[in-house]
Each structure stands twice: as structure tokens, then as C-alpha cells.
Amino acid sequence: MRIDAITIHRVSMPLVTPFNTAFGDTTAVESVLVRLQSGAVSGWGEAAPWRFPEYSPESAASAFVTGRDMLAPIVLGTDIPSGADLQRRFSRFKGNQFAKAAFDLAWWDLAARLAGTPLHRMLGGTRTEVEVGADFGVMESVDALLSVMRQAVDAGFKRIKLKYRPGWDLDMLTAVRAAFPDTVIHVDCNSAYRLADIPMLEQLDRFGLAMIEQPLANDDLIDHAVLQKRVRTPICLDESITSVDKARKAIDLGACGWINIKPGRVGGITNAVAIHDLCAARGVPCWIGGMLESAVGGAHCLALATLPNIRYPSDIFPTDRFYARDLATPDMRLSAPSVMRVSEDPGIGTIPDEAMLARLSVEQAHLVASNRPAVVGG
Ligand code: OSB
Ligand code: MG
């Protein structure tokens, strides 16, 4: 379809409670929203690299500029027949996966809306209800963590993910396991450790964790393969998997037993589906990760989580877990304990609320194609 206009917003969404991880402590999530317009129909995408390049080398500010000055010009006024075509055009620019993802997600929402089809059906999803998990950051005390974990277990969450970093590590897990001997738990280290930490990481096998998420450097595959030979607990790669090629190399090296697929981190839905299919063919199970996106990004994650090789509850949360009010409508809600139902409306079934978008936007750009036939570049 021809892209007649593009709008890009950088937003800052205040959290109801800080989210503290090995890469930093955060009180507001910075995210980039892209709207691609074709005739009278618009599609929305979102990618949330956050304010600082702490999780990955990108920031919301860099993704906004990359989108406005580099990606939008090769999209505007041209016909984009497929996600693969969009990715081929973007491939002349290295990296910048979150910036690319915001456009790719918008393309998929637009394509599904133009077809009058829910996105999950267009992607070949095989379920309409998705399992989601509970997540807890580093808290002020272990007692505080135990009390929110009790609420989550009582509410029926089927797995709990705990952030893990120096100072919030083996002692915390020992207390958690004593209080919750049978709960499915995993830890997310957000790349806090190095091979020198193998003695500590080997001790994690004692806790019967479902997996250890991203223990080593954000751009590493080789050291994770070394570590995976030393621990029984499967490693789940998050930060390290930024492309289909990285996923293939991780599997070839034996660097992980699971892959967490985040559409933002891998450059969009086109690549997320390709990684999903590769992992399915290679027998590596996956789940969908999140970056505390608004319900726009959350709805895209839900659609991806309907794919068949998603085999563990995903990081998709109800709006009220992190936000007083969602940027988008409808917001995210559980349909049953630990379960969300995917929208049957065309596309993702979710759009930003105009007033919320105006209130939360830090900067925005609006580009309109001229009516002359465009020359395709790239
Ligand atoms: O590493 O998975 C991560 C949030 C922001 C940045 C990185 C990560 C996370 C989460 C998300 O852990 C948790 C959730 O969506 O519930
Ligand atoms: Mg993670």
C-alpha cells in the first residue's frame, strides 16, 4: 500500500511505581509511536527503547531522529507491498532495530486494517488466548517482594519473573524459594554478569528455575555458550538476539535453551515471526518479551504470542500494573487469571487516545507525501 503520511511521536509515560533492573532504575518509560497512513486508513506501531541507551545501544531520542530523518524519507509516498520489502529498504542502515520496529509494526497494523483482518490471523496465530506472567523489579526489601509475590500467586499467575542484579541475588532467591517452593520462577539478569561470575551462576541450578534470562553481556553469544555448558538451568537470550541471523548463530553455538522475542529489539514483527519460525524448526521454544509499551505495543505483542512456538507465559501486563492510565484504548486487561484474550477487531484493535498522546508527547513530527509519483530509493 502507498504511504501517504507518517506521524512520529516520542512519548514519556510515567510509571505508578519505579521499575528497577540491572541496567538502571526508571520512573517513566520513553517510547516511540509511528502512524502510517494510506488513504483514509492508519496503522500504529510502537517501540520502547527507553530514555537512555542502557538496555540496548538505542534511546527513544535516537529512534525518533532515525525514524524522522532516515526511515520516513524512504517510506513516504512509496508503495510497500510487504514487511519483507520494508525490511529490505531499511537494511541499508545498520542496527537501529527499535526505530525500524516502530515502522514495521505500523506497517503490519495498517496491512491488517486494510484487509479487515485481526493481526493475529494475518500472522498465522493458532490461539485466541495468551498466557502472561507476573514480573517484579528490584524492590526496597525482600519482605516487600514476598508480599507482592504472594498477591501474584494468589491471583493465579502461572509464572513469576524476578529481576536479578548484584545485591539482589542469591540471598533474595533463597528467601523466595523458601516461601514459594513450587512456583514457576525465572530470573532476568539484564546482562549484569561476566564469565568471572560463573561460580555464582552455577549456584542458580539449586533453585529449580525455569530459565536464566540474559546473564552475560548484551551483545554476547559465545560466552553464553560457554556458560550454558556449565549450568543445567536453560539460558534464555533477550538482549543478544537482535536479528534472525543472531538467533541462528545462538542456536548453532548452543548459547541458549529459550529465546525471548521482543518485536522492538529485533526490528519488528517481520523479523519476530522469522525468528519464531527459525526457532520452531530448530526445536528452541520462545516467549514474547516486553518493554512496558503502551497498549499499542502490548497489542502487537499479544498478536505475536498467538504463534504456536510460544511456549512460556509472556511479558505482557495489564495496564494497571505499571500505569495509572494507558496511552491507548482499549487498555490491556486480563480475561482470566494469567490470561489475555487477543482482539478480533481489524489490525491490532487498539489506537492511541488523542488527549493522552498530546499530554505525553515530548516531540513529534508529521510528514505528508507530495502527490507526484515517488521515486523509490534504497
Ligand atoms: O529485560 O525483559 C527485559 C522491561 C524493560 C526493559 C527490559 C526488560 C523489561 C522487562 C519487562 O522485564 C517486564 C514486563 O513486561 O512485565
Ligand atoms: Mg529481559
Coordinates of C-alpha atoms and ligand atoms in Angstrom, one line a residue:
M1 CA 0.0 0.0 0.0
R2 CA 1.1 3.6 -0.6
I3 CA 2.2 5.5 2.4
D4 CA 0.6 9.0 2.2
A5 CA 1.6 10.4 5.6
I6 CA 3.7 9.5 8.6
T7 CA 3.4 10.8 12.1
I8 CA 6.1 10.0 14.8
H9 CA 5.7 10.7 18.5
R10 CA 8.3 10.4 21.2
V11 CA 6.3 10.0 24.5
S12 CA 7.3 9.8 28.2
M13 CA 4.9 7.6 30.2
P14 CA 5.1 7.9 34.0
L15 CA 5.1 4.7 35.9
V16 CA 3.0 4.2 39.1
T17 CA 6.0 2.6 40.8
P18 CA 9.6 2.7 39.8
F19 CA 10.9 -0.3 37.8
N20 CA 14.4 -1.2 38.9
T21 CA 16.7 -3.6 37.0
A22 CA 20.4 -4.4 36.5
F23 CA 20.6 -1.7 33.8
G24 CA 19.0 1.1 35.9
D25 CA 16.1 2.5 37.9
T26 CA 13.3 4.0 36.0
T27 CA 10.2 6.2 36.8
A28 CA 9.0 6.9 33.3
V29 CA 9.2 4.9 30.0
E30 CA 10.1 6.7 26.8
S31 CA 8.6 5.2 23.7
V32 CA 8.3 6.0 20.0
L33 CA 4.9 5.7 18.2
V34 CA 4.6 5.7 14.5
R35 CA 1.5 6.1 12.4
L36 CA 1.5 5.1 8.8
Q37 CA -1.5 6.5 6.8
S38 CA -2.7 5.0 3.5
G39 CA -5.7 6.8 2.1
A40 CA -8.3 7.0 4.9
V41 CA -6.7 4.2 6.9
S42 CA -3.9 4.4 9.5
G43 CA -1.8 1.8 11.2
W44 CA 0.1 2.3 14.5
G45 CA 3.4 0.9 15.7
E46 CA 5.4 1.4 18.9
A47 CA 8.9 0.6 20.1
A48 CA 10.2 1.5 23.5
P49 CA 14.0 1.7 23.8
W50 CA 13.6 3.9 26.9
R51 CA 15.2 7.2 27.7
F52 CA 18.8 6.1 27.9
P53 CA 20.8 3.5 25.9
E54 CA 21.0 1.2 29.0
Y55 CA 19.1 -1.8 27.8
S56 CA 20.4 -1.6 24.2
P57 CA 22.5 0.9 22.3
E58 CA 19.4 2.8 21.2
S59 CA 17.4 5.5 23.1
A60 CA 13.9 6.9 22.4
A61 CA 15.6 10.2 21.2
S62 CA 17.8 8.4 18.8
A63 CA 14.9 6.2 17.5
F64 CA 12.8 9.4 17.0
V65 CA 15.5 11.1 14.9
T66 CA 16.4 7.9 13.0
G67 CA 12.7 7.5 12.2
R68 CA 12.1 11.1 11.2
D69 CA 15.3 11.8 9.2
M70 CA 16.3 8.4 7.8
L71 CA 13.5 5.8 7.7
A72 CA 10.5 8.0 7.0
P73 CA 12.0 9.5 3.8
I74 CA 12.5 6.1 2.2
V75 CA 8.9 5.1 3.0
L76 CA 6.9 8.2 2.4
G77 CA 4.9 8.4 -0.8
T78 CA 6.0 4.9 -1.9
D79 CA 4.2 1.6 -2.2
I80 CA 5.2 -1.0 0.4
P81 CA 3.8 -4.4 -0.6
S82 CA 5.2 -6.5 2.3
G83 CA 7.0 -6.4 5.6
A84 CA 9.9 -8.1 3.8
D85 CA 10.1 -5.2 1.3
L86 CA 10.1 -2.7 4.2
Q87 CA 13.0 -4.6 5.9
R88 CA 14.9 -4.8 2.6
R89 CA 14.7 -1.0 2.3
F90 CA 15.8 -0.5 5.9
S91 CA 18.7 -2.9 5.6
R92 CA 21.0 -0.3 4.1
F93 CA 21.0 1.3 7.6
K94 CA 22.9 -0.8 10.3
G95 CA 21.2 -1.6 13.6
N96 CA 18.6 0.9 14.9
Q97 CA 16.2 -2.0 15.4
F98 CA 13.8 -0.2 17.7
A99 CA 13.4 2.7 15.2
K100 CA 12.9 0.2 12.4
A101 CA 10.4 -1.8 14.5
A102 CA 8.1 1.2 15.2
F103 CA 7.6 1.5 11.4
D104 CA 7.4 -2.3 10.8
L105 CA 4.7 -2.7 13.4
A106 CA 2.7 0.2 12.0
W107 CA 3.0 -1.4 8.5
W108 CA 1.5 -4.7 9.9
D109 CA -1.3 -2.9 11.7
L110 CA -2.1 -0.9 8.5
A111 CA -2.0 -4.0 6.3
A112 CA -4.3 -5.9 8.6
R113 CA -6.7 -3.0 8.9
L114 CA -6.8 -2.6 5.1
A115 CA -7.6 -6.3 4.8
G116 CA -10.2 -6.1 7.6
T117 CA -8.4 -8.9 9.4
P118 CA -7.2 -9.1 13.0
L119 CA -3.4 -9.0 13.0
H120 CA -3.0 -12.4 14.8
R121 CA -4.9 -14.1 12.0
M122 CA -2.7 -12.4 9.4
L123 CA 0.4 -13.7 11.3
G124 CA -1.0 -17.3 11.4
G125 CA -1.7 -17.4 15.1
T126 CA -3.0 -20.6 16.5
R127 CA -4.8 -19.4 19.7
T128 CA -7.0 -16.5 20.8
E129 CA -6.0 -16.6 24.4
V130 CA -2.4 -15.9 25.5
E131 CA -0.7 -16.8 28.8
V132 CA 1.0 -13.9 30.5
G133 CA 3.3 -13.8 33.6
A134 CA 4.0 -11.5 36.5
D135 CA 7.3 -9.6 36.8
F136 CA 8.9 -7.9 39.7
G137 CA 11.8 -5.5 39.7
V138 CA 14.4 -4.9 42.4
M139 CA 12.4 -3.8 45.5
E140 CA 13.3 -2.0 48.7
S141 CA 13.3 -5.2 50.7
V142 CA 12.9 -9.0 50.3
D143 CA 9.8 -8.8 52.5
A144 CA 8.2 -6.3 50.1
L145 CA 8.9 -8.7 47.2
L146 CA 7.5 -11.7 49.1
S147 CA 4.3 -9.8 49.8
V148 CA 3.7 -8.8 46.1
M149 CA 4.7 -12.3 45.0
R150 CA 2.0 -13.7 47.4
Q151 CA -0.6 -11.5 45.7
A152 CA 0.5 -12.6 42.2
V153 CA 0.4 -16.3 43.2
D154 CA -3.0 -15.9 44.8
A155 CA -4.2 -14.0 41.7
G156 CA -3.3 -17.1 39.7
F157 CA -0.2 -16.0 37.7
K158 CA 1.4 -19.1 36.4
R159 CA 5.0 -17.9 36.4
I160 CA 6.9 -15.1 38.1
K161 CA 10.0 -13.4 36.7
L162 CA 12.3 -11.7 39.1
K163 CA 14.9 -9.1 38.2
Y164 CA 18.3 -10.1 39.5
R165 CA 21.4 -8.0 40.0
P166 CA 24.4 -7.7 42.3
G167 CA 23.0 -7.1 45.8
W168 CA 19.6 -8.6 44.8
D169 CA 20.8 -12.2 44.1
L170 CA 21.3 -15.5 45.9
D171 CA 20.0 -14.3 49.3
M172 CA 16.9 -12.9 47.7
L173 CA 16.3 -16.2 45.8
T174 CA 16.9 -18.3 48.9
A175 CA 14.1 -16.4 50.7
V176 CA 11.8 -16.6 47.7
R177 CA 12.3 -20.3 47.2
A178 CA 11.7 -20.9 51.0
A179 CA 8.4 -19.1 50.7
F180 CA 7.4 -20.4 47.2
P181 CA 8.8 -23.9 46.9
D182 CA 6.7 -24.9 43.8
T183 CA 6.1 -21.6 41.9
V184 CA 7.5 -21.4 38.4
I185 CA 10.1 -18.7 38.7
H186 CA 12.9 -17.4 36.5
V187 CA 15.4 -14.6 36.9
D188 CA 16.4 -11.8 34.4
C189 CA 19.9 -10.5 34.9
N190 CA 19.8 -7.9 32.1
S191 CA 23.4 -8.6 31.1
A192 CA 24.8 -7.8 34.6
Y193 CA 27.4 -10.6 34.7
R194 CA 30.6 -11.9 33.0
L195 CA 32.3 -15.3 32.8
A196 CA 34.1 -14.5 36.0
D197 CA 30.7 -14.8 37.7
I198 CA 30.3 -18.5 36.7
P199 CA 30.7 -19.7 40.3
M200 CA 27.7 -17.6 41.4
L201 CA 25.7 -18.5 38.2
E202 CA 26.4 -22.2 38.8
Q203 CA 24.7 -21.9 42.2
L204 CA 21.4 -20.9 40.4
D205 CA 20.9 -24.6 39.5
R206 CA 19.9 -25.2 43.1
F207 CA 16.7 -23.2 42.8
G208 CA 14.9 -25.1 40.1
L209 CA 14.4 -22.0 37.9
A210 CA 12.6 -22.3 34.6
M211 CA 15.4 -20.3 33.0
I212 CA 18.1 -17.6 33.5
E213 CA 17.4 -14.6 31.2
Q214 CA 20.4 -12.8 29.7
P215 CA 23.0 -13.3 32.4
L216 CA 26.0 -12.1 30.3
A217 CA 26.8 -9.1 28.0
N218 CA 24.1 -7.6 25.9
D219 CA 25.9 -8.3 22.6
D220 CA 27.4 -11.7 23.5
L221 CA 26.7 -15.2 22.2
I222 CA 30.0 -17.0 22.7
D223 CA 30.3 -16.6 26.5
H224 CA 26.7 -17.6 26.9
A225 CA 27.5 -20.9 25.0
V226 CA 30.4 -21.4 27.5
L227 CA 28.1 -20.7 30.4
Q228 CA 25.3 -23.0 29.1
K229 CA 27.7 -25.9 29.3
R230 CA 28.3 -25.2 33.0
V231 CA 24.7 -24.8 34.2
R232 CA 21.8 -27.2 33.9
T233 CA 19.2 -24.4 34.0
P234 CA 18.4 -23.3 30.5
I235 CA 19.6 -19.8 29.4
C236 CA 17.1 -17.6 27.8
L237 CA 18.6 -14.9 25.5
D238 CA 16.9 -11.5 25.3
E239 CA 19.3 -8.5 24.6
S240 CA 21.7 -10.7 22.5
I241 CA 19.0 -11.6 19.9
T242 CA 18.7 -8.5 17.7
S243 CA 18.1 -10.3 14.3
V244 CA 17.3 -13.5 12.6
D245 CA 21.0 -14.1 12.0
K246 CA 21.8 -13.7 15.7
A247 CA 19.1 -16.2 16.6
R248 CA 20.6 -18.7 14.1
K249 CA 24.1 -18.2 15.5
A250 CA 22.9 -18.5 19.1
I251 CA 21.2 -21.9 18.3
D252 CA 24.3 -23.1 16.3
L253 CA 26.5 -22.3 19.2
G254 CA 24.3 -23.8 21.9
A255 CA 24.1 -20.5 23.7
C256 CA 20.5 -20.8 24.9
G257 CA 17.6 -23.1 25.5
W258 CA 15.0 -20.4 25.1
I259 CA 14.6 -17.1 23.1
N260 CA 12.6 -14.2 24.3
I261 CA 11.3 -12.4 21.2
K262 CA 10.7 -8.7 21.6
P263 CA 9.4 -7.1 18.4
G264 CA 11.2 -3.8 19.2
R265 CA 14.6 -5.4 19.8
V266 CA 14.6 -7.4 16.6
G267 CA 13.4 -4.7 14.2
G268 CA 9.7 -5.5 14.1
I269 CA 7.1 -8.1 13.5
T270 CA 8.6 -9.3 10.2
N271 CA 11.8 -10.3 11.9
A272 CA 10.0 -11.5 15.1
V273 CA 7.9 -14.0 13.0
A274 CA 11.1 -15.1 11.1
I275 CA 12.9 -15.8 14.5
H276 CA 9.8 -17.6 15.8
D277 CA 9.8 -19.9 12.7
L278 CA 13.5 -20.5 12.8
C279 CA 13.3 -21.5 16.5
A280 CA 10.3 -23.7 15.8
A281 CA 12.3 -25.5 13.1
R282 CA 15.3 -25.9 15.4
G283 CA 13.3 -27.0 18.4
V284 CA 14.0 -23.9 20.5
P285 CA 10.9 -22.7 22.4
C286 CA 10.1 -19.0 22.6
W287 CA 8.0 -16.5 24.5
I288 CA 7.3 -12.8 23.9
G289 CA 9.1 -10.1 25.9
G290 CA 8.0 -6.6 26.6
M291 CA 9.5 -3.1 27.3
L292 CA 6.5 -1.7 29.2
E293 CA 5.0 -0.4 26.0
S294 CA 1.5 1.2 25.9
A295 CA -1.4 -0.9 24.8
V296 CA -0.4 -0.2 21.1
G297 CA 2.9 -2.2 21.6
G298 CA 1.2 -4.5 24.0
A299 CA -1.5 -5.5 21.4
H300 CA 1.3 -6.2 18.9
C301 CA 3.0 -8.4 21.5
L302 CA -0.3 -10.2 22.1
A303 CA -0.8 -11.0 18.4
L304 CA 2.8 -12.4 18.3
A305 CA 2.1 -14.5 21.4
T306 CA -0.6 -16.4 19.5
L307 CA 2.0 -18.2 17.4
P308 CA 2.5 -21.9 18.0
N309 CA 6.1 -22.0 19.3
I310 CA 5.4 -19.5 22.1
R311 CA 5.6 -22.0 25.0
Y312 CA 6.0 -19.9 28.2
P313 CA 3.9 -17.1 29.6
S314 CA 4.9 -13.8 28.0
D315 CA 5.9 -10.4 29.5
I316 CA 2.6 -8.8 28.6
F317 CA 1.0 -7.0 31.6
P318 CA -2.4 -5.4 32.4
T319 CA -2.2 -1.6 32.1
D320 CA -2.8 -1.0 35.8
R321 CA 0.4 -3.0 36.7
F322 CA 2.6 -0.1 35.6
Y323 CA 0.3 2.8 34.5
A324 CA -2.4 5.0 36.0
R325 CA -4.0 5.2 32.6
D326 CA -2.9 3.8 29.2
L327 CA -1.8 5.9 26.3
A328 CA -4.0 3.8 24.1
T329 CA -7.5 2.4 24.1
P330 CA -8.7 -0.2 24.8
D331 CA -6.2 -0.8 27.5
M332 CA -4.7 -4.1 28.5
R333 CA -6.7 -6.4 30.8
L334 CA -6.6 -10.0 31.9
S335 CA -9.5 -12.1 30.6
A336 CA -8.8 -14.9 33.2
P337 CA -6.0 -15.4 35.7
S338 CA -2.7 -15.2 33.9
V339 CA -4.5 -15.0 30.5
M340 CA -5.3 -12.2 28.0
R341 CA -7.7 -12.5 25.0
V342 CA -6.5 -11.2 21.7
S343 CA -8.6 -8.6 19.9
E344 CA -10.8 -9.8 17.0
D345 CA -11.0 -6.3 15.5
P346 CA -9.1 -5.4 12.4
G347 CA -5.4 -4.8 12.9
I348 CA -4.3 -4.7 16.5
G349 CA -7.7 -3.4 17.5
T350 CA -6.0 -0.6 19.6
I351 CA -5.3 3.1 18.9
P352 CA -3.7 5.9 20.9
D353 CA -6.1 8.2 22.8
E354 CA -5.6 11.6 21.2
A355 CA -5.7 13.5 24.5
M356 CA -3.2 11.1 26.2
L357 CA -0.9 11.3 23.2
A358 CA -0.9 15.1 23.3
R359 CA -0.3 15.1 27.0
L360 CA 2.6 12.5 27.0
S361 CA 4.4 13.6 23.7
V362 CA 7.8 15.0 24.2
E363 CA 8.4 15.6 20.5
Q364 CA 6.5 14.8 17.3
A365 CA 6.9 15.0 13.5
H366 CA 4.3 14.9 10.7
L367 CA 5.3 14.2 7.1
V368 CA 3.0 14.2 4.2
A369 CA 3.8 12.8 0.7
S370 CA 3.6 15.1 -2.3
N371 CA 1.1 13.9 -5.0
R372 CA 3.9 13.4 -7.5
P373 CA 4.7 9.7 -8.1
A374 CA 7.6 8.9 -5.7
V375 CA 11.0 7.6 -6.9
V376 CA 11.8 4.6 -4.7
G377 CA 15.2 4.8 -3.1
G378 CA 17.2 2.3 -1.2
Ligands
OSB1 O1 14.8 -7.3 30.0 O2 12.9 -8.1 29.7 C1 13.6 -7.1 30.0 C2 11.4 -4.2 30.8 C3 12.1 -3.2 30.2 C4 13.3 -3.4 29.6 C5 13.8 -4.7 29.6 C6 13.0 -5.7 30.1 C7 11.8 -5.5 30.8 C8 11.0 -6.5 31.4 C9 9.6 -6.4 31.1 O3 11.5 -7.3 32.1 C10 8.7 -7.0 32.2 C11 7.2 -6.9 31.7 O4 6.9 -6.5 30.6 O5 6.4 -7.3 32.5
MG2 MG 15.0 -9.4 29.7

